Coordinates of C-alpha atoms and ligand atoms in Angstrom, one line a residue:
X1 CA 130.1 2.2 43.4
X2 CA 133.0 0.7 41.0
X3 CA 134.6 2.4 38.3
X4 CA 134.6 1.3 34.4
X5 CA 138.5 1.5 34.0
X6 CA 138.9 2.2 29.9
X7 CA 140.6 4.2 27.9
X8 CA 137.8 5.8 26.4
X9 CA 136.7 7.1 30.1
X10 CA 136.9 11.2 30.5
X11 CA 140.7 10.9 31.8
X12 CA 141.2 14.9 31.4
X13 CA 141.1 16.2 35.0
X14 CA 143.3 16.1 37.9
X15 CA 142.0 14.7 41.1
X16 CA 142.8 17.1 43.7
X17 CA 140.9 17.1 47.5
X18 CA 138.0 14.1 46.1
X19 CA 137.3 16.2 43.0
X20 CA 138.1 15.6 39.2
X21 CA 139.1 19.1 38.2
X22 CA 140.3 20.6 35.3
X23 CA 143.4 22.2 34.6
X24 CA 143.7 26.2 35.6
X25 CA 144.4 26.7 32.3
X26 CA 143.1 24.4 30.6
X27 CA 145.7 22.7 28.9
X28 CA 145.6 19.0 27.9
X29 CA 148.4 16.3 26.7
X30 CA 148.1 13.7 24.1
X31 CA 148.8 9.8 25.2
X32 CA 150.0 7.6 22.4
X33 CA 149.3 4.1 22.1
X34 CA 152.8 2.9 21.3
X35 CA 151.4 -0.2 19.3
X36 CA 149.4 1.5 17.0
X37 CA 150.9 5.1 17.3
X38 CA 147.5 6.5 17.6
X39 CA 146.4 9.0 20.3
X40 CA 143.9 7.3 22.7
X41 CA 143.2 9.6 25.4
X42 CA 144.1 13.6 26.7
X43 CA 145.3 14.4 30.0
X44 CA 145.6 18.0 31.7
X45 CA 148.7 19.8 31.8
X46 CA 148.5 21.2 35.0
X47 CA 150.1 24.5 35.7
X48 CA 151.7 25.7 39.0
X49 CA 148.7 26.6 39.9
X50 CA 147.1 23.7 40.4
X51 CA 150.6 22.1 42.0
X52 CA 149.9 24.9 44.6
X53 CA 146.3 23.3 44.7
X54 CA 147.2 19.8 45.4
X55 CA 149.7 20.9 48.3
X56 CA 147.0 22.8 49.7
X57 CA 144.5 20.3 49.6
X58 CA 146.8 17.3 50.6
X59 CA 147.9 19.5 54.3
X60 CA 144.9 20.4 54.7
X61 CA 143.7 16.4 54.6
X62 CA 147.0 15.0 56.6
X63 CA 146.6 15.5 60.6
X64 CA 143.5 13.9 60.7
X65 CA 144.2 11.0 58.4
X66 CA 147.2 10.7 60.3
X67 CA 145.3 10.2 63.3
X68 CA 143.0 7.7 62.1
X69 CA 143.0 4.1 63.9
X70 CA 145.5 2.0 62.3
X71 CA 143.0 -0.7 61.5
X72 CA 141.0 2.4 59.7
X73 CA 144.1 2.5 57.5
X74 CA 144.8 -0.8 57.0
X75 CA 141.5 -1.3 56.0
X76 CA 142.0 1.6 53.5
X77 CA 144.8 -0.1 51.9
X78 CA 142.8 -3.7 52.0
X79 CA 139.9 -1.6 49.7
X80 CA 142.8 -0.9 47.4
X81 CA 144.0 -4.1 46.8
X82 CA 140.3 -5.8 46.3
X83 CA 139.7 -2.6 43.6
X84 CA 142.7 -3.6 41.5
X85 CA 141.8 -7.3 41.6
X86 CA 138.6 -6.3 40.6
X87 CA 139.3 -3.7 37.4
X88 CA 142.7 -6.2 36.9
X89 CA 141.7 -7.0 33.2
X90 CA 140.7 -3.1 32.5
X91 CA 144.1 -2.3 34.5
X92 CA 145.9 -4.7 32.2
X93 CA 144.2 -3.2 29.0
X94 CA 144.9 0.1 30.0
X95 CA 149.1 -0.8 30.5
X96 CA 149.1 -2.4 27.1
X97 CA 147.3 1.1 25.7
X98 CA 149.2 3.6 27.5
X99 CA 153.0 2.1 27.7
X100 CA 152.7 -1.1 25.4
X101 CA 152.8 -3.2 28.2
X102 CA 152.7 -7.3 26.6
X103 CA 150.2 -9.9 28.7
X104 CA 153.2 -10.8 30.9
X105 CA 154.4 -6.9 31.7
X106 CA 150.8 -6.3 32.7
X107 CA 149.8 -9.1 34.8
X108 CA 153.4 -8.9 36.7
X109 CA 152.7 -5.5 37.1
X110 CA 149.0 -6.1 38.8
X111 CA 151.0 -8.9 40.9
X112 CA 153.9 -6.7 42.3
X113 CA 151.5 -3.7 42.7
X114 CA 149.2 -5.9 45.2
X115 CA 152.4 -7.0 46.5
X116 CA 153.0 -3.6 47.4
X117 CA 149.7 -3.1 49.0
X118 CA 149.9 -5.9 50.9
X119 CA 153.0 -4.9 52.6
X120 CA 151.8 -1.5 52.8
X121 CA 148.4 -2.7 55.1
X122 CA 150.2 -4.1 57.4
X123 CA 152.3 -1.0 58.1
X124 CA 149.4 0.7 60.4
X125 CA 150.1 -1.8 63.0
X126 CA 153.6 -2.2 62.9
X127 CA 154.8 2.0 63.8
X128 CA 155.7 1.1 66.9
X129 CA 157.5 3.3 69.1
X130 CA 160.3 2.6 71.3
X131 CA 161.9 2.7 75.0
X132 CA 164.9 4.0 75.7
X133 CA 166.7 3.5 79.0
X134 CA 168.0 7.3 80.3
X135 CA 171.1 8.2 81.9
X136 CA 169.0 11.3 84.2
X137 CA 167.7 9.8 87.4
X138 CA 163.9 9.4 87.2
X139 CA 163.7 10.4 83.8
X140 CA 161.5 8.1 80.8
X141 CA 162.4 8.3 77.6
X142 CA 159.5 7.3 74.2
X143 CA 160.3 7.3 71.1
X144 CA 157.1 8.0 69.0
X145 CA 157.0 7.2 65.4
X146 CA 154.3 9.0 63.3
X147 CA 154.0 10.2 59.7
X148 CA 156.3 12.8 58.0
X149 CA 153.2 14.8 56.6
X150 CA 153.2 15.1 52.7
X151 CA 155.1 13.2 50.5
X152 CA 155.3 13.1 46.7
X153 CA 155.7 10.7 44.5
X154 CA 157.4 11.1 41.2
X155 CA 156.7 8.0 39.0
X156 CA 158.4 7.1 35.7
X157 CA 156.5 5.6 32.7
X158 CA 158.0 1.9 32.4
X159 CA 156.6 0.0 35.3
X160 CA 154.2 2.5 35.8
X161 CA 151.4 1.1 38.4
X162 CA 153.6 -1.0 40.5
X163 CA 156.4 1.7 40.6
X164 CA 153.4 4.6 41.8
X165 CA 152.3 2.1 44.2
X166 CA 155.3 1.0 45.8
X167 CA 155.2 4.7 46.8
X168 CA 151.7 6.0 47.7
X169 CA 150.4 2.9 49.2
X170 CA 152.8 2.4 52.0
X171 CA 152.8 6.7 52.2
X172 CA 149.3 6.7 52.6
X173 CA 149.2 4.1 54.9
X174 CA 151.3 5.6 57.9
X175 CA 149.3 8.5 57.8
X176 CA 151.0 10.6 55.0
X177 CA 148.6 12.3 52.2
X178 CA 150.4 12.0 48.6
X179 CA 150.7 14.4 45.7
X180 CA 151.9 11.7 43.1
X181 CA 153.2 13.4 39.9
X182 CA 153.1 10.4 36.7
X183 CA 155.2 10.4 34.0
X184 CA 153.9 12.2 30.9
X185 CA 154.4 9.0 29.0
X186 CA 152.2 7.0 31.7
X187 CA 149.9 9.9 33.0
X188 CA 146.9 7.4 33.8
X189 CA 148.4 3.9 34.8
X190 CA 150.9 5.6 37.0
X191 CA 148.6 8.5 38.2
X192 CA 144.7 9.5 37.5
X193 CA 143.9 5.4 37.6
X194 CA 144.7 5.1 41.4
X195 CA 142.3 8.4 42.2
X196 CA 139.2 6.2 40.1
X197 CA 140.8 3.3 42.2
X198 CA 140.6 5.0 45.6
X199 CA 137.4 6.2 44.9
X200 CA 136.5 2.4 46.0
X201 CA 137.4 2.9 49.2
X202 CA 137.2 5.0 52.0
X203 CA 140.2 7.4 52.0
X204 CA 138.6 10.7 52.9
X205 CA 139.0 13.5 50.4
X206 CA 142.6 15.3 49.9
X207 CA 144.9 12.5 51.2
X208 CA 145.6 11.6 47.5
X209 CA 146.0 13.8 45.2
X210 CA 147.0 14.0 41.3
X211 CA 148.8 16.2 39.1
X212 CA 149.7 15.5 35.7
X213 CA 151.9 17.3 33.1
X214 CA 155.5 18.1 31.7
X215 CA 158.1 17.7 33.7
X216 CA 160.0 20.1 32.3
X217 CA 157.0 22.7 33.6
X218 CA 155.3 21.6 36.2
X219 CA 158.6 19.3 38.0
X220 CA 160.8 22.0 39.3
X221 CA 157.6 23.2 41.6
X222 CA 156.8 20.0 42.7
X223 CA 159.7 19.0 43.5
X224 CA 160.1 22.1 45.7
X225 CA 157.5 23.0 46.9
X226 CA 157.8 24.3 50.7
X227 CA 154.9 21.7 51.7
X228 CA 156.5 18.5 50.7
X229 CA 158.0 17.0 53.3
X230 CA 159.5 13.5 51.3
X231 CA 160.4 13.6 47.6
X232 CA 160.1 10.0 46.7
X233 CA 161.4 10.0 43.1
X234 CA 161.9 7.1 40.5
X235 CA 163.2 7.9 37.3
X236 CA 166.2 8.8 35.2
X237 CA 169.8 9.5 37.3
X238 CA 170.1 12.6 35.7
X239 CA 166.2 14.0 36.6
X240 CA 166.6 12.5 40.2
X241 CA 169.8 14.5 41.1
X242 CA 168.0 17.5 39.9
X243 CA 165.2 16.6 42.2
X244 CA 167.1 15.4 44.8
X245 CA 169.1 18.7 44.9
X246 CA 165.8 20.8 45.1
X247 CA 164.6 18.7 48.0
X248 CA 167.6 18.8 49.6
X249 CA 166.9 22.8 49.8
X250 CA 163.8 22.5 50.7
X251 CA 164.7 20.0 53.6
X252 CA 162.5 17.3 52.2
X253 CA 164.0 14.1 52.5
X254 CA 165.2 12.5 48.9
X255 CA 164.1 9.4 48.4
X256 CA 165.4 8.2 45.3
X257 CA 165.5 4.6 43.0
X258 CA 167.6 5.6 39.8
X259 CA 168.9 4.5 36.5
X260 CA 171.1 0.9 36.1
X261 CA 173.6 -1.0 34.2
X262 CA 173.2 -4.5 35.4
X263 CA 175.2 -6.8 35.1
X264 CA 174.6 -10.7 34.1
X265 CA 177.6 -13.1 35.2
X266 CA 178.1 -16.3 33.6
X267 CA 180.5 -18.5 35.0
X268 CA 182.3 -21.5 33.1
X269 CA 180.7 -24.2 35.4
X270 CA 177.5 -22.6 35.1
X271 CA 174.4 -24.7 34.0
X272 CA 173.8 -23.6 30.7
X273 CA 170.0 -23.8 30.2
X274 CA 168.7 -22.3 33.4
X275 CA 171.2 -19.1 32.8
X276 CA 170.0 -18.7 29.2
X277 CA 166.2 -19.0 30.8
X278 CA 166.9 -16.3 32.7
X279 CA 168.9 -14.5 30.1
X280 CA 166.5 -14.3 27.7
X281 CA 163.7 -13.2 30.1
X282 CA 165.7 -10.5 32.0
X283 CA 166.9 -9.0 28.6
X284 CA 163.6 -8.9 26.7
X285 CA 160.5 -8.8 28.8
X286 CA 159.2 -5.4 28.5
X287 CA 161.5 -5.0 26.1
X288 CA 164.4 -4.5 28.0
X289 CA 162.8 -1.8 29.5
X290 CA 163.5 -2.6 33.3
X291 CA 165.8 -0.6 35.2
X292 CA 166.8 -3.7 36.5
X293 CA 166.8 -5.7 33.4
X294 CA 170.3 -7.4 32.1
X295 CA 172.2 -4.6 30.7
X296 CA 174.9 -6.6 30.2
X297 CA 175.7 -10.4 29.7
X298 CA 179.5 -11.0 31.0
X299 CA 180.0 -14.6 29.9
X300 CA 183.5 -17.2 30.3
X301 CA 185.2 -17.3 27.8
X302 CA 185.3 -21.3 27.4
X303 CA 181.4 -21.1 27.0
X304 CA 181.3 -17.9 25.0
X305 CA 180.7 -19.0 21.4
X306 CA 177.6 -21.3 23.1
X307 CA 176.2 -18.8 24.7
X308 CA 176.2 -16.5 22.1
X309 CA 174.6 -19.0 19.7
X310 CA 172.3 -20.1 21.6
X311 CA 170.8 -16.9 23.1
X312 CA 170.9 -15.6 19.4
X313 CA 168.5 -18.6 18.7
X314 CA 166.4 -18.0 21.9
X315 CA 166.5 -14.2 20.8
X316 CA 165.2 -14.8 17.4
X317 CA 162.3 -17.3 18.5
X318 CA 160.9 -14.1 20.1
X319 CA 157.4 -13.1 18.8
X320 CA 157.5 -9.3 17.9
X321 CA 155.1 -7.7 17.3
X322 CA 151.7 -4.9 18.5
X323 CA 151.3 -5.7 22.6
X324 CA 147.8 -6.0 21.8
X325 CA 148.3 -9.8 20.6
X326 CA 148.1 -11.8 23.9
X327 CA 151.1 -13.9 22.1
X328 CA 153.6 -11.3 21.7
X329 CA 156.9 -11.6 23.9
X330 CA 158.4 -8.7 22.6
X331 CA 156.4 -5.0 21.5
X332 CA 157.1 -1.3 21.2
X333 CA 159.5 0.8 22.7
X334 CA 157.4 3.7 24.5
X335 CA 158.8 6.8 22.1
X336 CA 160.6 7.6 19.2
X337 CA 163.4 9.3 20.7
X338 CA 164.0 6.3 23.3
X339 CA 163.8 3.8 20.7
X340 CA 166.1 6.4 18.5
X341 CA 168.6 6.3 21.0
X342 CA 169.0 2.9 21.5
X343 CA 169.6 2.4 17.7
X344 CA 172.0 5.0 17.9
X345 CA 173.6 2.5 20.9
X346 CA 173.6 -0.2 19.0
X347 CA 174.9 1.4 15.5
X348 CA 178.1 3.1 17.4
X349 CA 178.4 -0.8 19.2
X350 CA 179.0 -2.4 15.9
X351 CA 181.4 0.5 14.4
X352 CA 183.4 0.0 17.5
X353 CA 184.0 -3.9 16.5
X354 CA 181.4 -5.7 18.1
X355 CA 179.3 -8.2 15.8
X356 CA 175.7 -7.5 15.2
X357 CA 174.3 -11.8 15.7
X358 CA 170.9 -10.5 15.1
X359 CA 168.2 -8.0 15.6
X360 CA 169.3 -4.3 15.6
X361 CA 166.2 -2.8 13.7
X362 CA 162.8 -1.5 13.8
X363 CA 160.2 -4.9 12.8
X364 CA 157.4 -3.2 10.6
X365 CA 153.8 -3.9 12.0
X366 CA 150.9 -3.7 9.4
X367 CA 149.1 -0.5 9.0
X368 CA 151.6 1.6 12.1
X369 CA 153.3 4.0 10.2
X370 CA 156.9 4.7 11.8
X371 CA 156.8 1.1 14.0
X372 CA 158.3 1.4 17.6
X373 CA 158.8 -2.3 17.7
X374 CA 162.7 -3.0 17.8
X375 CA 163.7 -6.6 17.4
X376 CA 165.3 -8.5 19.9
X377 CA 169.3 -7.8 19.8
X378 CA 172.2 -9.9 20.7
X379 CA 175.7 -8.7 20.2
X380 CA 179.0 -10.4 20.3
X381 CA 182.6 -9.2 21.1
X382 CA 181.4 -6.3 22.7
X383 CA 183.9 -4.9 25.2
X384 CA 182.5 -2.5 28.3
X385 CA 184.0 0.6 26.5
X386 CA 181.2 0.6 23.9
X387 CA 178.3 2.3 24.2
X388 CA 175.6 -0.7 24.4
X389 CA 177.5 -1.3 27.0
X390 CA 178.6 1.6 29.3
X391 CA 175.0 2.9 28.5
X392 CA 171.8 2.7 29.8
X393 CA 170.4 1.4 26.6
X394 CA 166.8 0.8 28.1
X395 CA 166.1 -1.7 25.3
X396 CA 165.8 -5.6 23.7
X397 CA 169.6 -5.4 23.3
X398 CA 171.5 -8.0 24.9
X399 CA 175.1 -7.2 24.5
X400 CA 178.0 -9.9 25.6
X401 CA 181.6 -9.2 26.9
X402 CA 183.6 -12.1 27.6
X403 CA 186.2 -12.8 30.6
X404 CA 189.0 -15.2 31.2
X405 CA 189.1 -15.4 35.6
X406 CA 186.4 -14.3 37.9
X407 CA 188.4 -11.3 39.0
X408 CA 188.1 -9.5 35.8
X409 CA 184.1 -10.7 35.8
X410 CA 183.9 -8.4 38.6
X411 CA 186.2 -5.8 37.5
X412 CA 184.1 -5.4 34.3
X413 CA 180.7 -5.7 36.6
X414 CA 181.7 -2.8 38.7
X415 CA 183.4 -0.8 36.0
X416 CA 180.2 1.6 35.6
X417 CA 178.6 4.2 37.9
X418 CA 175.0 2.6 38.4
X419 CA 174.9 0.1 41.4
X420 CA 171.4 -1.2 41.0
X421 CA 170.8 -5.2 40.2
X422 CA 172.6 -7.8 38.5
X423 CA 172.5 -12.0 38.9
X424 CA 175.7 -14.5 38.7
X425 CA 175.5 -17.7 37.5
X426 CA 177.9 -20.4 38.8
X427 CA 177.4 -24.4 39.5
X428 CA 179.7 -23.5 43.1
X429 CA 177.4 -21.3 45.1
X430 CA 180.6 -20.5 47.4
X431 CA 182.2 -19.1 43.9
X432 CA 178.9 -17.2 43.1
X433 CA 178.9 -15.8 46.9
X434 CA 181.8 -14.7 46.5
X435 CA 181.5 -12.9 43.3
X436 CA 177.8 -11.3 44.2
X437 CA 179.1 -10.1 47.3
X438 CA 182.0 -8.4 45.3
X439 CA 179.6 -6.9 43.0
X440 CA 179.0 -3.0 43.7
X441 CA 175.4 -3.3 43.3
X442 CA 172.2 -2.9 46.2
X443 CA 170.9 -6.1 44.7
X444 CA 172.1 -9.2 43.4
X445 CA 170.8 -12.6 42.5
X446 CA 172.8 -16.4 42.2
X447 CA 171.5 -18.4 39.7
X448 CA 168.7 -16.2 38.7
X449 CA 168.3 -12.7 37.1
X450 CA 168.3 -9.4 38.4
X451 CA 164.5 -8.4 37.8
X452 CA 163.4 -9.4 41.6
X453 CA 161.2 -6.9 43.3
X454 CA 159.6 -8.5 46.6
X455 CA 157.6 -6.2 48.9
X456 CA 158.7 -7.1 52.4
X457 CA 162.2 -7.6 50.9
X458 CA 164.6 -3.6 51.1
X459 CA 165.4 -2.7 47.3
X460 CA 168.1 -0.3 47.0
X461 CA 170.5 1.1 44.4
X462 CA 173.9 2.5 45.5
X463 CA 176.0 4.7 43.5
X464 CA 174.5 6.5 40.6
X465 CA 171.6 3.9 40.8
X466 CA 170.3 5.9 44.1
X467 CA 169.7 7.0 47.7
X468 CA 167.8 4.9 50.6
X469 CA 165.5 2.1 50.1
X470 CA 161.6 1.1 49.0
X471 CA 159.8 -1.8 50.7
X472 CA 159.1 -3.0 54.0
X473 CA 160.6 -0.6 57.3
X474 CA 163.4 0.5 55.0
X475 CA 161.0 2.6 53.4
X476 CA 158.9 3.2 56.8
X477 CA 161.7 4.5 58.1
X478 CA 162.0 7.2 55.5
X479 CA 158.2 8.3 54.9
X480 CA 157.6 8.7 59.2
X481 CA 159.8 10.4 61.8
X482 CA 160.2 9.6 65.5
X483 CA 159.8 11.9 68.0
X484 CA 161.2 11.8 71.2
X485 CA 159.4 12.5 74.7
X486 CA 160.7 12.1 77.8
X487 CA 158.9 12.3 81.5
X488 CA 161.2 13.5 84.1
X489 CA 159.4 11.2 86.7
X490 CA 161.5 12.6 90.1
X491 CA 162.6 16.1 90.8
X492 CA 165.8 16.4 88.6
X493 CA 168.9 18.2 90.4
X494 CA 170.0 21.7 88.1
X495 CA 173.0 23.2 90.3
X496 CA 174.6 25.4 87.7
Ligands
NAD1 P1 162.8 10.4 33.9 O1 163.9 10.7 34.8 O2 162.8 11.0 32.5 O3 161.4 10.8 34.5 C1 160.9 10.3 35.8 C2 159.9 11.3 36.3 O4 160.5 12.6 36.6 C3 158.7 11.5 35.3 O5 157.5 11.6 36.0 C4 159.1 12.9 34.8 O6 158.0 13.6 34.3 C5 159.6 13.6 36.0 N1 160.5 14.8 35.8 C6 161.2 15.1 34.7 N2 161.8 16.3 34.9 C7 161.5 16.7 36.2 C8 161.9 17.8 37.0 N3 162.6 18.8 36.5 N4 161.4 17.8 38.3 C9 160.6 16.8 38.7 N5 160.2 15.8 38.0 C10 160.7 15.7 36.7 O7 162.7 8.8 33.8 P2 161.8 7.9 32.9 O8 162.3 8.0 31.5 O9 160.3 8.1 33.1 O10 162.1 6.4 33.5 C11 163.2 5.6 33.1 C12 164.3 5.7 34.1 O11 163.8 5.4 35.3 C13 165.4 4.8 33.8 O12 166.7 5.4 34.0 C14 165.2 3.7 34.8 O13 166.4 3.0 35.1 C15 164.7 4.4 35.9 N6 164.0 3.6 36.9 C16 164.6 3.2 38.1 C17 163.9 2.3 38.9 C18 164.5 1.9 40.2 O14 163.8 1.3 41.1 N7 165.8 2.3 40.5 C19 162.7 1.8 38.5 C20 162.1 2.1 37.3 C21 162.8 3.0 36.5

């Protein structure tokens, strides 16, 4: 039986061991449409009560999940996929509703998510074990590789399906069960949507489960809790070393993809009109809000004044606006006090000497009292002292510093503590090899920009930006443990 994936479906339970339950105490959260600032649908806030519940039921569900054929699981994993190609326009809907997701942030998002999946299906058959040669006469030694037990996800609210999937898919797949945790801003695209979505298929009861609420209430017991045995966390750099520190107590392995500062190198050879391209997409799509968006543009100073102009033109041919309209490139920033702060980023920008080229307000929509829309915001002369800049600003803001020789490119690059993305653009691709290898970040891109998420392909942040990897064995590695048996084949000599 399929789903009917709206907004106006009862999404005010928790989906723990099969069952849509309510909340011990009965406690529910609002969910804002950002477009229209009206509330659309309530979610539970779940005490610790129910956290204790979703532990229970997910150890309960694990050993014999875990020990289900892999082509069982795989085939799990294949039911997923077909049920978000199937509910993709509700699922599409339903991001524009709950984050303000545009037409392009939604159908990306269905796209990387199945990406995910895909990778993840095909995890089942590749755990393989391994051999290794002893130095005991007559002994044999296996290496075993199995699942860790329970892992939980913590999602954040801006890429909210793909960023839960990337997560519980592959988990769920090598034999894991999940207790995913969404973000309060994303409670149903991150979270209660993939318990109606495996409802489709045939994952027994308990291997997922769902808990939504405050962080601030219900996070500290999550992330604790004695029966989690991964914390796979993507969020904020400040939450995640919180979490990663209660983990770490708990001797759950960490697991965490954090905050950025990207940088965007343009060098003077650089072909103009392909870097603006990806300029103008990496700092606006979703807004800006991609941890791996351009943070910063760090441009030659020969070409400077160009690029400037021109992105300021690209900038304000931009259509603002609700993300309902299927035309709008650029809509609203998730909540107030994120689109407050970045304001705030900009304001302090321009009394520190840079020059506002355009943008840098809210853009009114008709009938939305108190608009989240922000338009699209270039700024000139910006050095990597001011706050747009040594900020994550999280927002349509494209500040540019300029630089005389590649050395201080790269000086000004890595002069921040994130590590996560960032793209170079240079006409000699032994120039830009040599500047993206230089570049203290887990991921960088020549000649394109740094919003590049491929499933098979490790993504990793260093620094601030995070600890270990998602995708492909990488993030095997860290959601299964091996075991090692050895056979002593021969009578083994043990003269003291
Ligand atoms: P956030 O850190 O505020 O929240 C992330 C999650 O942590 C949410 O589910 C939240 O409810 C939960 N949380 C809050 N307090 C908690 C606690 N005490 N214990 C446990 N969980 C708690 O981040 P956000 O605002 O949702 O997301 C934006 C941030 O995420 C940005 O910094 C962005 O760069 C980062 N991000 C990183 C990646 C990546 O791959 N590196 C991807 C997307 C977003």
């Amino acid at each position: 039986m399929t789903n009917d994936l709206t907004i106006d479906d009862d999404w005010n339970a928790l989906y723990i061991d099969g069952d849509w339950v309510s909340s011990e105490e009965g406690e529910s959260l609002a969910v804002e449409d950002p477009s229209t600032r009206e509330v659309v649908a309530e979610v539970p806030s779940a005490t610790e009560a129910d956290v204790d519940a979703a532990y229970e039921s997910a150890v309960a569900a694990q050993e014999k999940w875990g020990e289900q054929l892999p082509a069982q699981r795989q085939a799990v994993i294949q039911q997923l996929m077909e049920a978000v190609d199937e509910h993709s326009d509700e699922i599409v809907e339903l991001l524009t509703e709950e984050v303000g997701g545009t037409h392009v942030m939604g159908h990306t998002s269905i796209h990387i998510a199945n990406d995910h999946a895909g990778e993840a299906a095909t995890l089942p058959r590749r755990m393989k074990g391994e051999h290794a040669d002893s130095n005991i006469p007559g002994k044999e030694n296996l290496l075993k590789r199995g699942p860790k037990g329970v892992v939980t996800v913590i999602s954040p609210w801006n890429f909210p399906l793909n960023l839960s999937m990337r997560a519980v898919a592959p988990a769920i797949a090598a034999g894991n069960s999940v207790v995913l945790k969404p973000s309060t801003n994303s409670p149903i695209t991150g979270g209660l949507l993939f318990g109606k979505l495996f409802e489709e298929t045939d994952l027994p009861d308990g291997v997922l489960n769902i808990v939504t609420g405050r962080g601030s209430e219900i996070g500290d017991s999550i992330a604790s809790h004695p029966e989690s045995d991964v914390v796979s966390f993507t969020g904020s750099t400040e939450v995640g070393q919180h979490v990663a520190g209660l983990a770490g107590e708990n001797l759950a392995v960490p697991a965490m993809e954090l905050g950025g500062n990207n940088a965007f190198i343009v060098t003077r050879d650089a072909d103009l009109d392909n870097a603006l391209d990806a300029a103008t997409f990496a700092s606006f799509v979703h807004q800006g809000q991609v941890c791996i968006s351009i943070n910063r543009h760090i441009v030659h100073e020969d070409i400077y004044d160009e690029y400037v102009e021109r992105l300021t033109e690209r900038a304000e041919e931009l259509i603002t606006g609700s993300a309902h309209k299927p035309d709008t490139d650029v809509g609203p920033i998730i909540d107030e006090s994120q689109r407050d702060e970045m304001l705030e980023y900009v304001e302090s920008t321009i009394e520190a000497g840079a020059t506002l080229e355009t943008g840098g307000e809210i853009v009114n929509i008709d009938d939305v009292d108190d608009s989240l829309v922000v338009a699209p915001t270039v700024l000139s002369d910006v050095t990597n002292e001011m706050s747009a800049a040594c900020n994550e600003h999280f927002g349509p803001i494209a500040p540019v510093i300029p630089f005389s020789d590649v050395d201080e490119a790269v000086e000004i690059a890595n002069d921040t503590e994130y590590g996560l993305s960032g793209a170079v653009h240079a006409d000699d691709l032994a120039v830009a090899k040599d500047i993206a290898e230089r570049m203290e970040t887990g991921n960088v891109h020549i000649n394109d920009q740094p919003i590049n998420d491929e499933a098979h392909v490790p993504f990793s942040g260093i620094g601030a930006s995070g600890m270990g990897s998602y995708n492909s064995d990488a993030f095997l590695h860290e959601i299964t443990e091996t075991k090692w048996i050895s056979i002593q084949h021969e009578p083994r000599d043990y003269s003291l």
